GROMACS .gro file of C-alpha atoms in nm:
model
  355
    1MET     CA    1   0.008   0.022  -0.005
    2THR     CA    2   0.095   0.380  -0.054
    3ASN     CA    3   0.109   0.459   0.313
    4SER     CA    4   0.180   0.780   0.489
    5GLN     CA    5   0.312   0.680   0.833
    6THR     CA    6   0.480   0.853   1.164
    7PRO     CA    7   0.720   0.645   1.387
    8ALA     CA    8   0.431   0.643   1.629
    9ASP     CA    9   0.198   0.473   1.335
   10SER     CA   10   0.383   0.160   1.293
   11ALA     CA   11   0.228  -0.023   1.608
   12ALA     CA   12   0.371  -0.355   1.504
   13GLY     CA   13   0.141  -0.628   1.652
   14GLU     CA   14  -0.156  -0.424   1.694
   15SER     CA   15  -0.464  -0.651   1.656
   16LEU     CA   16  -0.797  -0.550   1.504
   17ASP     CA   17  -0.975  -0.597   1.797
   18ALA     CA   18  -0.716  -0.368   2.002
   19TYR     CA   19  -0.746  -0.132   1.737
   20LEU     CA   20  -1.097  -0.104   1.735
   21LYS     CA   21  -1.111  -0.113   2.147
   22THR     CA   22  -0.881   0.186   2.121
   23TRP     CA   23  -1.059   0.377   1.865
   24ALA     CA   24  -1.415   0.282   2.066
   25ALA     CA   25  -1.241   0.428   2.383
   26ALA     CA   26  -1.170   0.790   2.234
   27SER     CA   27  -1.537   0.863   2.218
   28HIS     CA   28  -1.869   0.755   2.399
   29GLY     CA   29  -2.085   0.565   2.169
   30ARG     CA   30  -1.875   0.378   1.926
   31GLU     CA   31  -1.880   0.049   2.092
   32GLY     CA   32  -2.163  -0.067   1.877
   33LEU     CA   33  -2.008   0.029   1.580
   34ALA     CA   34  -1.660  -0.156   1.683
   35THR     CA   35  -1.860  -0.484   1.767
   36THR     CA   36  -2.030  -0.473   1.435
   37ILE     CA   37  -1.709  -0.410   1.222
   38ALA     CA   38  -1.532  -0.694   1.447
   39SER     CA   39  -1.804  -0.950   1.359
   40LEU     CA   40  -1.783  -0.854   1.007
   41ALA     CA   41  -1.415  -0.907   0.982
   42GLY     CA   42  -1.464  -1.252   1.204
   43ALA     CA   43  -1.692  -1.349   0.930
   44GLY     CA   44  -1.421  -1.262   0.671
   45VAL     CA   45  -1.160  -1.488   0.866
   46ALA     CA   46  -1.415  -1.789   0.863
   47LEU     CA   47  -1.467  -1.749   0.489
   48SER     CA   48  -1.087  -1.702   0.437
   49GLN     CA   49  -1.025  -2.081   0.593
   50ILE     CA   50  -1.314  -2.196   0.353
   51ILE     CA   51  -1.164  -2.031   0.043
   52ALA     CA   52  -0.824  -2.150   0.142
   53GLY     CA   53  -0.927  -2.482   0.120
   54GLY     CA   54  -1.039  -2.455  -0.244
   55PRO     CA   55  -1.174  -2.776  -0.379
   56LEU     CA   56  -1.126  -2.940  -0.063
   57SER     CA   57  -1.367  -2.728   0.088
   58GLY     CA   58  -1.620  -2.859  -0.158
   59ALA     CA   59  -1.743  -2.739  -0.519
   60LEU     CA   60  -1.731  -2.361  -0.405
   61GLY     CA   61  -1.815  -2.222  -0.774
   62SER     CA   62  -2.039  -2.425  -0.858
   63GLU     CA   63  -2.413  -2.290  -0.925
   64SER     CA   64  -2.665  -2.298  -0.643
   65GLY     CA   65  -2.977  -2.348  -0.853
   66GLY     CA   66  -3.052  -1.970  -0.733
   67ARG     CA   67  -3.013  -1.646  -0.862
   68SER     CA   68  -2.892  -1.323  -0.653
   69ALA     CA   69  -3.123  -1.021  -0.607
   70GLY     CA   70  -2.821  -0.851  -0.824
   71GLY     CA   71  -2.923  -1.078  -1.141
   72HIS     CA   72  -2.635  -1.317  -1.114
   73LYS     CA   73  -2.644  -1.716  -1.081
   74GLN     CA   74  -2.562  -1.794  -0.768
   75ARG     CA   75  -2.245  -1.995  -0.671
   76GLN     CA   76  -2.244  -2.226  -0.349
   77LEU     CA   77  -1.960  -1.977  -0.180
   78ASP     CA   78  -2.210  -1.680  -0.248
   79VAL     CA   79  -2.447  -1.874  -0.042
   80ILE     CA   80  -2.201  -1.973   0.209
   81ALA     CA   81  -2.094  -1.586   0.271
   82ASP     CA   82  -2.374  -1.456   0.273
   83ARG     CA   83  -2.474  -1.711   0.587
   84LEU     CA   84  -2.169  -1.640   0.770
   85ILE     CA   85  -2.238  -1.260   0.771
   86VAL     CA   86  -2.591  -1.298   0.865
   87GLU     CA   87  -2.443  -1.489   1.137
   88ALA     CA   88  -2.217  -1.280   1.275
   89LEU     CA   89  -2.439  -0.970   1.242
   90ARG     CA   90  -2.692  -1.146   1.464
   91LYS     CA   91  -2.457  -1.098   1.738
   92THR     CA   92  -2.441  -0.729   1.730
   93PRO     CA   93  -2.633  -0.417   1.718
   94THR     CA   94  -2.736  -0.436   1.365
   95ALA     CA   95  -3.117  -0.352   1.301
   96TYR     CA   96  -3.108  -0.403   0.917
   97TYR     CA   97  -2.916  -0.634   0.673
   98ALA     CA   98  -2.900  -0.567   0.291
   99SER     CA   99  -2.719  -0.800   0.055
  100GLU     CA  100  -2.701  -0.869  -0.317
  101GLU     CA  101  -2.814  -1.205  -0.227
  102GLU     CA  102  -3.096  -1.102  -0.068
  103GLU     CA  103  -3.397  -0.991  -0.260
  104ALA     CA  104  -3.493  -0.785   0.034
  105ILE     CA  105  -3.390  -0.596   0.312
  106LEU     CA  106  -3.382  -0.839   0.641
  107THR     CA  107  -3.467  -0.699   0.998
  108LEU     CA  108  -3.208  -0.872   1.236
  109ASP     CA  109  -3.277  -0.679   1.560
  110SER     CA  110  -3.559  -0.391   1.506
  111SER     CA  111  -3.389  -0.193   1.812
  112GLY     CA  112  -3.033  -0.196   1.654
  113GLU     CA  113  -2.808   0.109   1.648
  114PHE     CA  114  -2.693  -0.001   1.260
  115ALA     CA  115  -2.775  -0.100   0.907
  116VAL     CA  116  -2.526  -0.301   0.732
  117ALA     CA  117  -2.501  -0.344   0.359
  118CYS     CA  118  -2.290  -0.605   0.185
  119ASP     CA  119  -2.169  -0.781  -0.140
  120PRO     CA  120  -2.101  -1.080   0.039
  121LEU     CA  121  -1.858  -1.229  -0.247
  122ASP     CA  122  -1.715  -1.010  -0.527
  123GLY     CA  123  -1.574  -1.140  -0.795
  124ALA     CA  124  -1.757  -1.492  -0.798
  125SER     CA  125  -1.655  -1.586  -1.129
  126ASN     CA  126  -1.292  -1.604  -0.994
  127ILE     CA  127  -1.368  -1.887  -0.777
  128ASP     CA  128  -1.242  -2.142  -0.973
  129CYS     CA  129  -0.976  -1.971  -1.099
  130ASP     CA  130  -0.788  -1.902  -0.785
  131MET     CA  131  -0.795  -1.535  -0.833
  132PRO     CA  132  -0.877  -1.256  -0.584
  133ILE     CA  133  -1.210  -1.284  -0.473
  134ALA     CA  134  -1.354  -1.051  -0.178
  135THR     CA  135  -1.628  -0.940   0.066
  136ILE     CA  136  -1.751  -0.551   0.064
  137PHE     CA  137  -1.936  -0.369   0.327
  138SER     CA  138  -2.091  -0.073   0.421
  139VAL     CA  139  -2.243   0.094   0.748
  140PHE     CA  140  -2.514   0.338   0.813
  141ARG     CA  141  -2.687   0.434   1.142
  142ALA     CA  142  -3.036   0.263   1.141
  143THR     CA  143  -3.356   0.480   1.125
  144PRO     CA  144  -3.550   0.332   1.426
  145GLY     CA  145  -3.835   0.128   1.261
  146ASP     CA  146  -3.770   0.193   0.931
  147ALA     CA  147  -3.552  -0.046   0.701
  148THR     CA  148  -3.597   0.140   0.392
  149ALA     CA  149  -3.519   0.488   0.532
  150SER     CA  150  -3.198   0.323   0.694
  151PHE     CA  151  -3.042   0.269   0.348
  152PHE     CA  152  -3.221   0.499   0.074
  153ARG     CA  153  -2.977   0.795   0.183
  154LYS     CA  154  -2.668   0.951   0.041
  155GLY     CA  155  -2.358   0.757   0.041
  156GLU     CA  156  -2.186   1.028   0.260
  157GLU     CA  157  -2.394   0.910   0.523
  158GLN     CA  158  -2.182   0.633   0.572
  159VAL     CA  159  -2.019   0.586   0.919
  160ALA     CA  160  -1.782   0.329   0.798
  161ALA     CA  161  -1.695   0.076   0.514
  162GLY     CA  162  -1.451  -0.203   0.405
  163TYR     CA  163  -1.360  -0.490   0.245
  164VAL     CA  164  -1.178  -0.812   0.305
  165ILE     CA  165  -0.997  -0.950  -0.028
  166TYR     CA  166  -0.895  -1.312  -0.032
  167GLY     CA  167  -0.572  -1.367  -0.224
  168ALA     CA  168  -0.238  -1.446  -0.204
  169GLN     CA  169  -0.281  -1.281   0.153
  170THR     CA  170  -0.622  -1.198   0.325
  171GLY     CA  171  -0.633  -0.839   0.400
  172LEU     CA  172  -0.866  -0.598   0.526
  173LEU     CA  173  -0.924  -0.210   0.454
  174LEU     CA  174  -1.112  -0.055   0.715
  175THR     CA  175  -1.257   0.338   0.715
  176LEU     CA  176  -1.460   0.426   1.046
  177GLY     CA  177  -1.483   0.822   0.870
  178ASP     CA  178  -1.117   0.934   0.948
  179GLY     CA  179  -0.841   0.777   0.727
  180VAL     CA  180  -0.807   0.430   0.594
  181ALA     CA  181  -0.627   0.145   0.791
  182GLN     CA  182  -0.498  -0.152   0.643
  183PHE     CA  183  -0.490  -0.504   0.799
  184ALA     CA  184  -0.328  -0.870   0.707
  185LEU     CA  185  -0.484  -1.191   0.841
  186ASP     CA  186  -0.178  -1.359   1.044
  187PRO     CA  187  -0.253  -1.719   0.928
  188LYS     CA  188  -0.107  -1.837   1.284
  189SER     CA  189  -0.331  -1.627   1.516
  190ARG     CA  190  -0.631  -1.597   1.252
  191GLN     CA  191  -0.639  -1.220   1.346
  192PHE     CA  192  -0.613  -0.934   1.146
  193MET     CA  193  -0.291  -0.731   1.243
  194LEU     CA  194  -0.246  -0.355   1.151
  195VAL     CA  195  -0.020  -0.299   0.864
  196SER     CA  196  -0.086   0.094   0.837
  197ARG     CA  197  -0.284   0.376   0.992
  198ASN     CA  198  -0.290   0.581   0.695
  199VAL     CA  199  -0.349   0.432   0.341
  200ARG     CA  200  -0.318   0.685   0.067
  201ILE     CA  201  -0.373   0.654  -0.306
  202ALA     CA  202  -0.107   0.787  -0.530
  203PRO     CA  203  -0.224   1.094  -0.679
  204ALA     CA  204  -0.084   1.020  -1.053
  205THR     CA  205  -0.082   0.698  -1.238
  206ARG     CA  206   0.042   0.469  -1.522
  207GLU     CA  207  -0.270   0.223  -1.497
  208TYR     CA  208  -0.632   0.179  -1.565
  209ALA     CA  209  -0.837  -0.109  -1.535
  210ILE     CA  210  -1.127  -0.185  -1.790
  211ASN     CA  211  -1.280  -0.455  -1.968
  212ALA     CA  212  -1.149  -0.365  -2.302
  213SER     CA  213  -1.396  -0.618  -2.476
  214ASN     CA  214  -1.655  -0.367  -2.476
  215TYR     CA  215  -1.519  -0.058  -2.638
  216ARG     CA  216  -1.808  -0.074  -2.905
  217HIS     CA  217  -2.046  -0.052  -2.633
  218TRP     CA  218  -1.878   0.249  -2.442
  219PRO     CA  219  -2.019   0.602  -2.441
  220GLN     CA  220  -1.789   0.840  -2.646
  221PRO     CA  221  -1.609   0.990  -2.318
  222VAL     CA  222  -1.499   0.669  -2.215
  223ARG     CA  223  -1.357   0.604  -2.562
  224ALA     CA  224  -1.184   0.917  -2.610
  225PHE     CA  225  -1.025   0.872  -2.256
  226ILE     CA  226  -0.866   0.505  -2.347
  227ASP     CA  227  -0.815   0.606  -2.701
  228ASP     CA  228  -0.585   0.892  -2.550
  229CYS     CA  229  -0.398   0.655  -2.289
  230VAL     CA  230  -0.336   0.399  -2.576
  231GLU     CA  231  -0.133   0.667  -2.782
  232GLY     CA  232   0.092   0.634  -2.511
  233GLU     CA  233   0.386   0.865  -2.499
  234SER     CA  234   0.272   1.031  -2.851
  235GLY     CA  235  -0.073   1.106  -2.705
  236PRO     CA  236  -0.182   1.378  -2.475
  237HIS     CA  237  -0.096   1.233  -2.153
  238GLY     CA  238   0.261   1.218  -2.257
  239LYS     CA  239   0.311   0.874  -2.112
  240ASP     CA  240   0.264   0.492  -2.169
  241PHE     CA  241   0.022   0.298  -1.987
  242ASN     CA  242  -0.044  -0.019  -1.857
  243MET     CA  243  -0.395  -0.194  -1.857
  244HIS     CA  244  -0.558  -0.465  -1.621
  245TRP     CA  245  -0.893  -0.657  -1.580
  246LEU     CA  246  -0.947  -0.890  -1.283
  247ALA     CA  247  -1.334  -0.919  -1.312
  248CYS     CA  248  -1.330  -0.838  -0.934
  249THR     CA  249  -1.397  -0.492  -0.844
  250VAL     CA  250  -1.201  -0.516  -0.490
  251ALA     CA  251  -0.892  -0.690  -0.652
  252GLU     CA  252  -0.881  -0.379  -0.872
  253ALA     CA  253  -0.921  -0.109  -0.589
  254HIS     CA  254  -0.674  -0.307  -0.407
  255ARG     CA  255  -0.400  -0.230  -0.649
  256ILE     CA  256  -0.512   0.104  -0.671
  257PHE     CA  257  -0.472   0.147  -0.325
  258SER     CA  258  -0.115  -0.006  -0.336
  259ARG     CA  259  -0.001   0.180  -0.624
  260GLY     CA  260  -0.224   0.421  -0.794
  261GLY     CA  261  -0.436   0.368  -1.072
  262VAL     CA  262  -0.793   0.426  -1.202
  263PHE     CA  263  -1.095   0.196  -1.256
  264LEU     CA  264  -1.349   0.255  -1.477
  265TYR     CA  265  -1.686   0.053  -1.529
  266PRO     CA  266  -1.928   0.276  -1.735
  267GLY     CA  267  -2.269   0.227  -1.858
  268ASP     CA  268  -2.285   0.135  -2.199
  269ASP     CA  269  -2.562   0.062  -2.476
  270ARG     CA  270  -2.608  -0.307  -2.410
  271PRO     CA  271  -2.958  -0.386  -2.283
  272GLY     CA  272  -2.960  -0.386  -1.874
  273TYR     CA  273  -2.602  -0.187  -1.915
  274GLN     CA  274  -2.738   0.146  -1.976
  275GLN     CA  275  -2.717   0.266  -1.570
  276GLY     CA  276  -2.387   0.050  -1.521
  277ARG     CA  277  -2.380  -0.304  -1.373
  278LEU     CA  278  -2.226  -0.228  -1.034
  279HIS     CA  279  -2.449  -0.178  -0.729
  280LEU     CA  280  -2.465   0.164  -0.579
  281LEU     CA  281  -2.568   0.052  -0.204
  282TYR     CA  282  -2.298  -0.223  -0.137
  283GLU     CA  283  -2.043  -0.175  -0.402
  284ALA     CA  284  -1.999   0.163  -0.503
  285PHE     CA  285  -2.067   0.334  -0.183
  286PRO     CA  286  -1.825   0.166   0.034
  287ILE     CA  287  -1.581   0.163  -0.242
  288ALA     CA  288  -1.608   0.541  -0.275
  289MET     CA  289  -1.594   0.621   0.094
  290LEU     CA  290  -1.283   0.422   0.120
  291VAL     CA  291  -1.126   0.582  -0.226
  292GLU     CA  292  -1.203   0.941  -0.088
  293GLN     CA  293  -1.089   0.881   0.272
  294ALA     CA  294  -0.744   0.789   0.122
  295GLY     CA  295  -0.731   1.102  -0.113
  296GLY     CA  296  -0.867   0.957  -0.437
  297GLY     CA  297  -1.198   1.007  -0.621
  298ALA     CA  298  -1.495   0.835  -0.724
  299THR     CA  299  -1.788   0.945  -0.986
  300ASP     CA  300  -2.036   0.786  -1.193
  301GLY     CA  301  -1.877   0.991  -1.484
  302LEU     CA  302  -2.066   1.320  -1.405
  303ASP     CA  303  -2.141   1.287  -1.031
  304ARG     CA  304  -1.954   1.253  -0.733
  305ILE     CA  305  -2.054   0.900  -0.592
  306LEU     CA  306  -2.105   0.958  -0.230
  307ALA     CA  307  -2.324   1.275  -0.306
  308ARG     CA  308  -2.589   1.042  -0.498
  309LYS     CA  309  -2.897   0.916  -0.300
  310LEU     CA  310  -2.992   0.538  -0.314
  311GLU     CA  311  -3.349   0.490  -0.473
  312LYS     CA  312  -3.380   0.097  -0.474
  313VAL     CA  313  -3.150  -0.152  -0.307
  314HIS     CA  314  -3.049  -0.325  -0.595
  315GLN     CA  315  -2.976  -0.002  -0.802
  316ARG     CA  316  -2.703  -0.018  -1.067
  317THR     CA  317  -2.452   0.282  -1.124
  318PRO     CA  318  -2.117   0.324  -1.338
  319LEU     CA  319  -1.834   0.353  -1.148
  320ILE     CA  320  -1.507   0.529  -1.202
  321PHE     CA  321  -1.256   0.565  -0.912
  322GLY     CA  322  -0.896   0.580  -0.829
  323SER     CA  323  -0.612   0.829  -0.824
  324ALA     CA  324  -0.741   1.205  -0.806
  325GLU     CA  325  -0.595   1.344  -1.123
  326LYS     CA  326  -0.714   1.086  -1.347
  327VAL     CA  327  -1.086   1.089  -1.200
  328GLU     CA  328  -1.098   1.464  -1.253
  329ARG     CA  329  -0.955   1.419  -1.594
  330ILE     CA  330  -1.217   1.154  -1.682
  331ALA     CA  331  -1.485   1.387  -1.583
  332LYS     CA  332  -1.359   1.661  -1.844
  333TYR     CA  333  -1.398   1.412  -2.108
  334TYR     CA  334  -1.778   1.363  -1.996
  335SER     CA  335  -1.840   1.739  -1.978
  336ASP     CA  336  -1.672   1.815  -2.308
  337THR     CA  337  -1.952   1.858  -2.558
  338GLU     CA  338  -1.720   1.805  -2.879
  339ILE     CA  339  -1.621   1.451  -2.743
  340ASN     CA  340  -1.962   1.364  -2.678
  341ARG     CA  341  -2.082   1.444  -3.043
  342ALA     CA  342  -1.793   1.255  -3.187
  343GLN     CA  343  -1.821   0.901  -3.347
  344SER     CA  344  -1.423   0.843  -3.373
  345PRO     CA  345  -1.354   0.466  -3.487
  346LEU     CA  346  -1.155   0.230  -3.252
  347PHE     CA  347  -0.833   0.398  -3.161
  348GLY     CA  348  -0.895   0.692  -3.341
  349GLN     CA  349  -0.727   1.030  -3.327
  350ARG     CA  350  -1.016   1.224  -3.094
  351GLY     CA  351  -0.921   1.283  -2.782
  352LEU     CA  352  -0.977   1.568  -2.508
  353PHE     CA  353  -0.668   1.721  -2.631
  354HIS     CA  354  -0.701   1.628  -3.011
  355ASN     CA  355  -0.785   1.928  -3.249
   0.00000   0.00000   0.00000
């Protein structure tokens, strides 16, 4: 990760539990949120053990026979992850739970303090490939007696957000509204241990992540930006770029937190894709909160993600996030009327800085 640390920041050996205990003790009323985060992390530890077993844990990538509320075919691991999270949250002051795997909002404890939204398993298509997959979570304060109002609000009202990524290592990135902390799972103690208190995203980048196979479907501003990147040193950016695509939003985010970059998943002209395919509540909101807390930017191309208000539980959105300079540059492509009128061919010579 790109870290900004002071000598006092090293805190070698500090566990997530100790970190949350210290944070909760600093101000009255934080205990419930600390308990909720600890339980979500505990579910991540349990899921990590199952994933580490791969095929020895069963046919995790096989279809369960159902479909998620988000529209994809459920895998066995989707169902397992959702169940683990629900079981963990029942032991916390969580009133309501919204998930990609659940059609409707679940009431866990109507007197609880919090509303938790999750994508229990981001990147499910990677299960059988031994590629990164993840759990994403978002936490709001619950509106007493009103499950819908607890989630139908602006992303900037989140009180915490984070993800657990299962890869070569199992990692946790967490924000409680004051910066981003990074943890790694110790395989011996099975505890998340603090790596950095202050993760920062590099302000500039030479990397972008996008599914280039959909080029012909993209809106013109996205085509123009990618065309300019492909031109490399001879183009308006004046430098060569690398492209990535892992089919897991969190895996791309984790790389961006580590070394900068920008991720683009725009809406496009395919049926069902006009409003994007990622989910505003349990994917875009938490990623955007983490990114902004680390000094980056997150938009739908036109508007800041955290300024948007949820209108449907499984609402879709385009999502662009990463290094602030590139996110701001892409926004200029969207606002340029000449680019929006253009119909340039693949890798043509029309971009924001071409005449």
